């Protein structure tokens, strides 16, 4: 019986990852240098020039208050990227520490951590963030903190399974026989070997975090006007859609979708390269 050959990814799909990576790098640079790139102050009002059409002066037109949409879209990249980045850094650090600690010590400690993660995982992250924002006030910090807590079990569960497999490999026992401490083995060997998987989880989680934070801002529980945030821009542009001026909502929505797709494509490429598993969808 012949052995089936593994299917190769289509060339177009393989080529999408470098393009997505370049776009991710570009959007990060845009967010960093937004004050120097944006042609106008994103909060500058010009009521006499409200709902201006697309032109060389205003590449995406203006909103109902006469603010330049292109400038607001550029500045909106800062908060739209900073929020998910903080969520992933906080959740990834906490999740990795909990996962590796639980896998290393095992026993009752592992059982306690696992049951706690199961309880946290039962709460949908977006619902938790909306509830916390409604109770403690809207803004930037509250939804980000709530989502960071919600993403910890998402990352920790995958990392714990990988850490358990890694801990049972022969080289770990060989290091212990040589007299190396558990701290040394975890920091110098276990963590570096799990880093590629954590990178994959972070890249995938970034897209989910961006969508969740944009949804919270859309509902009015995130950043408040006149802040330039993509989710808030989608919400603020709704009344103008009925008036025949959909530029603001469309531009912000397209920015969110393309950025999430780009980071997801990068995550897919990393998963293929390192053999990592995908984080479960909440």
mmCIF file of C-alpha atoms in Angstrom:
data_model
loop_
_atom_site.group_PDB
_atom_site.id
_atom_site.type_symbol
_atom_site.label_atom_id
_atom_site.label_comp_id
_atom_site.label_asym_id
_atom_site.label_seq_id
_atom_site.Cartn_x
_atom_site.Cartn_y
_atom_site.Cartn_z
ATOM 1 C CA UNK A 1 0.000 0.000 0.000
ATOM 2 C CA UNK A 2 1.430 3.358 -1.013
ATOM 3 C CA UNK A 3 2.042 5.998 1.622
ATOM 4 C CA UNK A 4 0.079 9.198 0.955
ATOM 5 C CA UNK A 5 2.311 12.178 0.374
ATOM 6 C CA UNK A 6 1.695 15.252 2.570
ATOM 7 C CA UNK A 7 -0.240 17.965 0.861
ATOM 8 C CA UNK A 8 1.751 21.079 0.097
ATOM 9 C CA UNK A 9 0.257 24.466 0.825
ATOM 10 C CA UNK A 10 -0.698 26.404 -2.299
ATOM 11 C CA UNK A 11 1.946 28.866 -3.467
ATOM 12 C CA UNK A 12 -0.461 31.785 -3.048
ATOM 13 C CA UNK A 13 -1.091 30.833 0.568
ATOM 14 C CA UNK A 14 2.619 30.400 1.268
ATOM 15 C CA UNK A 15 3.295 33.818 -0.239
ATOM 16 C CA UNK A 16 0.621 35.502 1.873
ATOM 17 C CA UNK A 17 2.628 35.222 5.087
ATOM 18 C CA UNK A 18 5.516 37.520 4.019
ATOM 19 C CA UNK A 19 3.014 40.099 2.733
ATOM 20 C CA UNK A 20 1.100 39.892 6.004
ATOM 21 C CA UNK A 21 4.329 40.243 7.959
ATOM 22 C CA UNK A 22 5.278 43.356 6.001
ATOM 23 C CA UNK A 23 1.840 44.828 6.626
ATOM 24 C CA UNK A 24 2.107 44.122 10.362
ATOM 25 C CA UNK A 25 5.492 45.841 10.459
ATOM 26 C CA UNK A 26 4.083 48.775 8.478
ATOM 27 C CA UNK A 27 1.066 49.263 10.745
ATOM 28 C CA UNK A 28 3.304 49.151 13.815
ATOM 29 C CA UNK A 29 5.551 51.834 12.309
ATOM 30 C CA UNK A 30 2.505 53.923 11.457
ATOM 31 C CA UNK A 31 1.301 53.703 15.055
ATOM 32 C CA UNK A 32 4.721 54.663 16.438
ATOM 33 C CA UNK A 33 5.231 57.636 14.119
ATOM 34 C CA UNK A 34 1.571 58.707 13.914
ATOM 35 C CA UNK A 35 2.172 62.306 15.142
ATOM 36 C CA UNK A 36 4.692 62.841 12.331
ATOM 37 C CA UNK A 37 2.777 60.977 9.608
ATOM 38 C CA UNK A 38 -0.749 62.324 10.134
ATOM 39 C CA UNK A 39 -1.346 65.449 8.008
ATOM 40 C CA UNK A 40 -3.738 67.019 10.535
ATOM 41 C CA UNK A 41 -4.465 67.087 14.240
ATOM 42 C CA UNK A 42 -6.944 64.198 14.713
ATOM 43 C CA UNK A 43 -9.062 66.286 17.113
ATOM 44 C CA UNK A 44 -9.051 69.526 15.111
ATOM 45 C CA UNK A 45 -12.648 70.581 14.417
ATOM 46 C CA UNK A 46 -13.779 72.198 11.173
ATOM 47 C CA UNK A 47 -17.607 72.222 11.191
ATOM 48 C CA UNK A 48 -17.741 74.187 7.953
ATOM 49 C CA UNK A 49 -15.944 71.313 6.226
ATOM 50 C CA UNK A 50 -18.051 68.479 7.663
ATOM 51 C CA UNK A 51 -18.517 65.368 5.534
ATOM 52 C CA UNK A 52 -16.025 66.569 2.948
ATOM 53 C CA UNK A 53 -15.563 64.045 0.122
ATOM 54 C CA UNK A 54 -12.359 62.184 -0.649
ATOM 55 C CA UNK A 55 -9.808 64.560 -2.098
ATOM 56 C CA UNK A 56 -6.087 65.306 -2.250
ATOM 57 C CA UNK A 57 -6.545 67.472 0.854
ATOM 58 C CA UNK A 58 -8.529 64.866 2.776
ATOM 59 C CA UNK A 59 -7.661 61.377 1.504
ATOM 60 C CA UNK A 60 -10.571 59.724 3.322
ATOM 61 C CA UNK A 61 -12.781 62.786 3.687
ATOM 62 C CA UNK A 62 -13.912 64.243 6.995
ATOM 63 C CA UNK A 63 -16.414 63.218 9.662
ATOM 64 C CA UNK A 64 -19.520 65.047 10.874
ATOM 65 C CA UNK A 65 -17.351 67.485 12.854
ATOM 66 C CA UNK A 66 -14.950 68.191 10.029
ATOM 67 C CA UNK A 67 -12.073 66.137 11.451
ATOM 68 C CA UNK A 68 -9.732 64.529 8.934
ATOM 69 C CA UNK A 69 -10.511 60.813 8.819
ATOM 70 C CA UNK A 70 -7.108 59.794 7.484
ATOM 71 C CA UNK A 71 -5.386 61.478 10.429
ATOM 72 C CA UNK A 72 -7.797 59.907 12.900
ATOM 73 C CA UNK A 73 -7.277 56.484 11.325
ATOM 74 C CA UNK A 74 -3.507 56.829 11.680
ATOM 75 C CA UNK A 75 -3.714 57.960 15.308
ATOM 76 C CA UNK A 76 -6.313 55.263 16.004
ATOM 77 C CA UNK A 77 -3.699 52.634 15.199
ATOM 78 C CA UNK A 78 -1.883 53.567 18.418
ATOM 79 C CA UNK A 79 -4.645 52.592 20.856
ATOM 80 C CA UNK A 80 -5.966 49.818 18.597
ATOM 81 C CA UNK A 81 -2.558 48.101 18.689
ATOM 82 C CA UNK A 82 -1.471 49.084 22.214
ATOM 83 C CA UNK A 83 -4.517 47.522 23.866
ATOM 84 C CA UNK A 84 -4.135 44.030 22.340
ATOM 85 C CA UNK A 85 -0.375 44.178 22.873
ATOM 86 C CA UNK A 86 -0.786 44.817 26.607
ATOM 87 C CA UNK A 87 -3.416 42.067 26.842
ATOM 88 C CA UNK A 88 -1.151 39.520 25.142
ATOM 89 C CA UNK A 89 1.960 40.505 27.101
ATOM 90 C CA UNK A 90 0.136 40.306 30.443
ATOM 91 C CA UNK A 91 -1.846 37.161 29.660
ATOM 92 C CA UNK A 92 1.100 35.448 27.956
ATOM 93 C CA UNK A 93 3.457 36.111 30.859
ATOM 94 C CA UNK A 94 0.965 35.039 33.512
ATOM 95 C CA UNK A 95 -0.261 32.058 31.502
ATOM 96 C CA UNK A 96 3.250 30.781 30.752
ATOM 97 C CA UNK A 97 4.337 31.092 34.384
ATOM 98 C CA UNK A 98 1.244 29.271 35.650
ATOM 99 C CA UNK A 99 1.524 26.560 32.992
ATOM 100 C CA UNK A 100 5.221 25.816 33.502
ATOM 101 C CA UNK A 101 4.930 25.934 37.302
ATOM 102 C CA UNK A 102 1.933 23.597 37.311
ATOM 103 C CA UNK A 103 3.576 21.157 34.898
ATOM 104 C CA UNK A 104 6.850 21.134 36.824
ATOM 105 C CA UNK A 105 5.499 20.554 40.326
ATOM 106 C CA UNK A 106 2.492 18.425 39.318
ATOM 107 C CA UNK A 107 0.357 16.748 41.969
ATOM 108 C CA UNK A 108 -2.122 18.798 43.952
ATOM 109 C CA UNK A 109 -0.589 22.074 42.760
ATOM 110 C CA UNK A 110 -1.158 21.147 39.126
ATOM 111 C CA UNK A 111 -4.707 20.061 39.937
ATOM 112 C CA UNK A 112 -5.425 23.354 41.724
ATOM 113 C CA UNK A 113 -4.081 25.460 38.851
ATOM 114 C CA UNK A 114 -5.952 23.363 36.280
ATOM 115 C CA UNK A 115 -9.295 23.684 38.080
ATOM 116 C CA UNK A 116 -8.798 27.431 38.504
ATOM 117 C CA UNK A 117 -8.052 27.806 34.803
ATOM 118 C CA UNK A 118 -11.163 25.766 33.969
ATOM 119 C CA UNK A 119 -13.307 28.115 36.053
ATOM 120 C CA UNK A 120 -11.826 31.201 34.376
ATOM 121 C CA UNK A 121 -12.158 29.602 30.957
ATOM 122 C CA UNK A 122 -15.904 29.142 31.539
ATOM 123 C CA UNK A 123 -16.431 32.905 31.372
ATOM 124 C CA UNK A 124 -16.392 34.313 27.802
ATOM 125 C CA UNK A 125 -13.668 36.949 27.634
ATOM 126 C CA UNK A 126 -15.749 39.588 25.874
ATOM 127 C CA UNK A 127 -18.662 39.184 28.289
ATOM 128 C CA UNK A 128 -16.292 39.454 31.243
ATOM 129 C CA UNK A 129 -14.700 42.616 29.841
ATOM 130 C CA UNK A 130 -18.078 44.221 29.137
ATOM 131 C CA UNK A 131 -19.292 43.389 32.642
ATOM 132 C CA UNK A 132 -16.171 44.779 34.296
ATOM 133 C CA UNK A 133 -16.303 47.945 32.172
ATOM 134 C CA UNK A 134 -19.978 48.444 33.042
ATOM 135 C CA UNK A 135 -19.266 48.008 36.769
ATOM 136 C CA UNK A 136 -16.002 49.947 37.107
ATOM 137 C CA UNK A 137 -16.310 52.502 34.326
ATOM 138 C CA UNK A 138 -15.320 52.768 30.714
ATOM 139 C CA UNK A 139 -11.910 53.751 29.429
ATOM 140 C CA UNK A 140 -8.734 52.051 28.303
ATOM 141 C CA UNK A 141 -7.377 50.387 31.445
ATOM 142 C CA UNK A 142 -10.509 48.557 32.639
ATOM 143 C CA UNK A 143 -11.315 46.566 29.455
ATOM 144 C CA UNK A 144 -7.631 45.788 28.893
ATOM 145 C CA UNK A 145 -7.231 44.483 32.452
ATOM 146 C CA UNK A 146 -10.395 42.366 32.175
ATOM 147 C CA UNK A 147 -9.371 40.878 28.830
ATOM 148 C CA UNK A 148 -5.881 40.164 30.156
ATOM 149 C CA UNK A 149 -7.434 38.074 32.917
ATOM 150 C CA UNK A 150 -9.765 36.353 30.444
ATOM 151 C CA UNK A 151 -6.924 35.418 28.072
ATOM 152 C CA UNK A 152 -4.759 33.833 30.790
ATOM 153 C CA UNK A 153 -6.549 30.437 30.761
ATOM 154 C CA UNK A 154 -6.675 30.448 26.929
ATOM 155 C CA UNK A 155 -2.886 30.571 26.753
ATOM 156 C CA UNK A 156 -2.132 28.659 29.955
ATOM 157 C CA UNK A 157 -4.112 25.543 28.965
ATOM 158 C CA UNK A 158 -2.184 25.090 25.716
ATOM 159 C CA UNK A 159 1.150 25.924 27.348
ATOM 160 C CA UNK A 160 0.534 23.507 30.237
ATOM 161 C CA UNK A 161 -0.095 20.589 27.855
ATOM 162 C CA UNK A 162 3.112 21.408 25.973
ATOM 163 C CA UNK A 163 5.068 21.845 29.227
ATOM 164 C CA UNK A 164 3.904 18.425 30.473
ATOM 165 C CA UNK A 165 5.124 16.789 27.253
ATOM 166 C CA UNK A 166 8.432 18.628 27.431
ATOM 167 C CA UNK A 167 8.959 17.815 31.112
ATOM 168 C CA UNK A 168 8.718 14.077 30.424
ATOM 169 C CA UNK A 169 11.402 14.101 27.730
ATOM 170 C CA UNK A 170 14.689 12.299 28.531
ATOM 171 C CA UNK A 171 16.866 15.403 28.469
ATOM 172 C CA UNK A 172 14.980 16.888 31.456
ATOM 173 C CA UNK A 173 15.698 13.828 33.564
ATOM 174 C CA UNK A 174 19.317 13.875 32.378
ATOM 175 C CA UNK A 175 19.684 17.460 33.571
ATOM 176 C CA UNK A 176 18.190 16.574 36.950
ATOM 177 C CA UNK A 177 20.586 13.654 37.332
ATOM 178 C CA UNK A 178 23.474 16.029 36.671
ATOM 179 C CA UNK A 179 22.355 18.061 39.676
ATOM 180 C CA UNK A 180 20.862 21.101 37.976
ATOM 181 C CA UNK A 181 18.122 22.813 39.979
ATOM 182 C CA UNK A 182 14.537 22.990 38.805
ATOM 183 C CA UNK A 183 14.852 26.753 38.407
ATOM 184 C CA UNK A 184 17.886 26.356 36.145
ATOM 185 C CA UNK A 185 16.222 23.677 34.030
ATOM 186 C CA UNK A 186 13.028 25.712 33.596
ATOM 187 C CA UNK A 187 14.720 29.011 32.770
ATOM 188 C CA UNK A 188 17.604 27.722 30.634
ATOM 189 C CA UNK A 189 15.937 24.802 28.849
ATOM 190 C CA UNK A 190 12.170 24.452 29.338
ATOM 191 C CA UNK A 191 11.215 28.083 28.671
ATOM 192 C CA UNK A 192 13.353 28.458 25.489
ATOM 193 C CA UNK A 193 11.913 25.246 24.058
ATOM 194 C CA UNK A 194 8.352 26.436 24.738
ATOM 195 C CA UNK A 195 8.969 29.971 23.459
ATOM 196 C CA UNK A 196 7.988 29.207 19.813
ATOM 197 C CA UNK A 197 4.614 27.858 20.930
ATOM 198 C CA UNK A 198 4.074 30.908 23.147
ATOM 199 C CA UNK A 199 4.907 33.102 20.154
ATOM 200 C CA UNK A 200 2.238 31.362 18.095
ATOM 201 C CA UNK A 201 -0.346 31.742 20.858
ATOM 202 C CA UNK A 202 0.514 35.433 21.215
ATOM 203 C CA UNK A 203 0.153 36.106 17.483
ATOM 204 C CA UNK A 204 -3.221 34.343 17.308
ATOM 205 C CA UNK A 205 -4.472 35.914 20.537
ATOM 206 C CA UNK A 206 -3.508 39.391 19.313
ATOM 207 C CA UNK A 207 -6.186 39.270 16.631
ATOM 208 C CA UNK A 208 -8.853 38.064 19.054
ATOM 209 C CA UNK A 209 -7.893 40.761 21.555
ATOM 210 C CA UNK A 210 -8.102 43.468 18.891
ATOM 211 C CA UNK A 211 -11.585 42.355 17.860
ATOM 212 C CA UNK A 212 -12.755 42.199 21.489
ATOM 213 C CA UNK A 213 -11.401 45.655 22.352
ATOM 214 C CA UNK A 214 -12.871 47.143 19.169
ATOM 215 C CA UNK A 215 -16.230 45.600 20.089
ATOM 216 C CA UNK A 216 -16.044 47.094 23.580
ATOM 217 C CA UNK A 217 -15.244 50.537 22.162
ATOM 218 C CA UNK A 218 -18.073 50.119 19.647
ATOM 219 C CA UNK A 219 -20.484 49.517 22.543
ATOM 220 C CA UNK A 220 -19.303 52.713 24.245
ATOM 221 C CA UNK A 221 -17.551 50.967 27.141
ATOM 222 C CA UNK A 222 -13.984 51.534 25.956
ATOM 223 C CA UNK A 223 -12.260 54.752 24.995
ATOM 224 C CA UNK A 224 -14.536 57.776 24.914
ATOM 225 C CA UNK A 225 -14.795 60.658 22.402
ATOM 226 C CA UNK A 226 -12.883 62.521 21.128
ATOM 227 C CA UNK A 227 -10.313 59.684 21.238
ATOM 228 C CA UNK A 228 -9.257 58.323 17.863
ATOM 229 C CA UNK A 229 -9.842 54.574 18.163
ATOM 230 C CA UNK A 230 -10.926 52.255 15.380
ATOM 231 C CA UNK A 231 -13.767 50.654 17.313
ATOM 232 C CA UNK A 232 -15.006 54.047 18.466
ATOM 233 C CA UNK A 233 -14.757 55.403 14.914
ATOM 234 C CA UNK A 234 -17.004 52.598 13.666
ATOM 235 C CA UNK A 235 -19.607 53.507 16.282
ATOM 236 C CA UNK A 236 -19.338 57.270 15.728
ATOM 237 C CA UNK A 237 -19.779 56.812 11.995
ATOM 238 C CA UNK A 238 -23.101 54.987 12.256
ATOM 239 C CA UNK A 239 -25.357 58.079 12.135
ATOM 240 C CA UNK A 240 -23.469 59.339 9.089
ATOM 241 C CA UNK A 241 -24.107 56.091 7.206
ATOM 242 C CA UNK A 242 -27.828 56.846 7.025
ATOM 243 C CA UNK A 243 -26.970 60.324 5.765
ATOM 244 C CA UNK A 244 -24.915 58.854 2.943
ATOM 245 C CA UNK A 245 -21.438 59.348 4.413
ATOM 246 C CA UNK A 246 -20.136 55.883 5.371
ATOM 247 C CA UNK A 247 -16.408 56.742 5.056
ATOM 248 C CA UNK A 248 -15.629 56.793 8.773
ATOM 249 C CA UNK A 249 -17.185 53.436 9.673
ATOM 250 C CA UNK A 250 -15.938 51.717 6.517
ATOM 251 C CA UNK A 251 -12.353 52.974 6.887
ATOM 252 C CA UNK A 252 -12.105 51.933 10.535
ATOM 253 C CA UNK A 253 -13.798 48.559 9.952
ATOM 254 C CA UNK A 254 -11.498 47.772 7.017
ATOM 255 C CA UNK A 255 -8.471 48.713 9.147
ATOM 256 C CA UNK A 256 -9.555 46.307 11.899
ATOM 257 C CA UNK A 257 -10.306 43.459 9.493
ATOM 258 C CA UNK A 258 -7.086 43.767 7.489
ATOM 259 C CA UNK A 259 -4.927 44.052 10.616
ATOM 260 C CA UNK A 260 -6.538 41.019 12.250
ATOM 261 C CA UNK A 261 -6.210 38.982 9.041
ATOM 262 C CA UNK A 262 -2.542 39.982 8.723
ATOM 263 C CA UNK A 263 -1.665 38.971 12.279
ATOM 264 C CA UNK A 264 -3.625 35.729 11.871
ATOM 265 C CA UNK A 265 -1.701 34.921 8.680
ATOM 266 C CA UNK A 266 1.568 35.515 10.510
ATOM 267 C CA UNK A 267 0.363 33.253 13.328
ATOM 268 C CA UNK A 268 -0.547 30.527 10.811
ATOM 269 C CA UNK A 269 2.928 30.742 9.337
ATOM 270 C CA UNK A 270 4.535 30.536 12.782
ATOM 271 C CA UNK A 271 2.358 27.541 13.657
ATOM 272 C CA UNK A 272 3.422 25.796 10.461
ATOM 273 C CA UNK A 273 7.075 26.598 11.038
ATOM 274 C CA UNK A 274 7.241 25.575 14.691
ATOM 275 C CA UNK A 275 4.500 22.957 14.719
ATOM 276 C CA UNK A 276 2.504 24.842 17.323
ATOM 277 C CA UNK A 277 -1.137 24.255 18.148
ATOM 278 C CA UNK A 278 -3.797 26.884 17.827
ATOM 279 C CA UNK A 279 -5.292 28.556 20.845
ATOM 280 C CA UNK A 280 -8.910 27.579 21.421
ATOM 281 C CA UNK A 281 -11.440 30.130 20.211
ATOM 282 C CA UNK A 282 -13.411 31.765 22.978
#
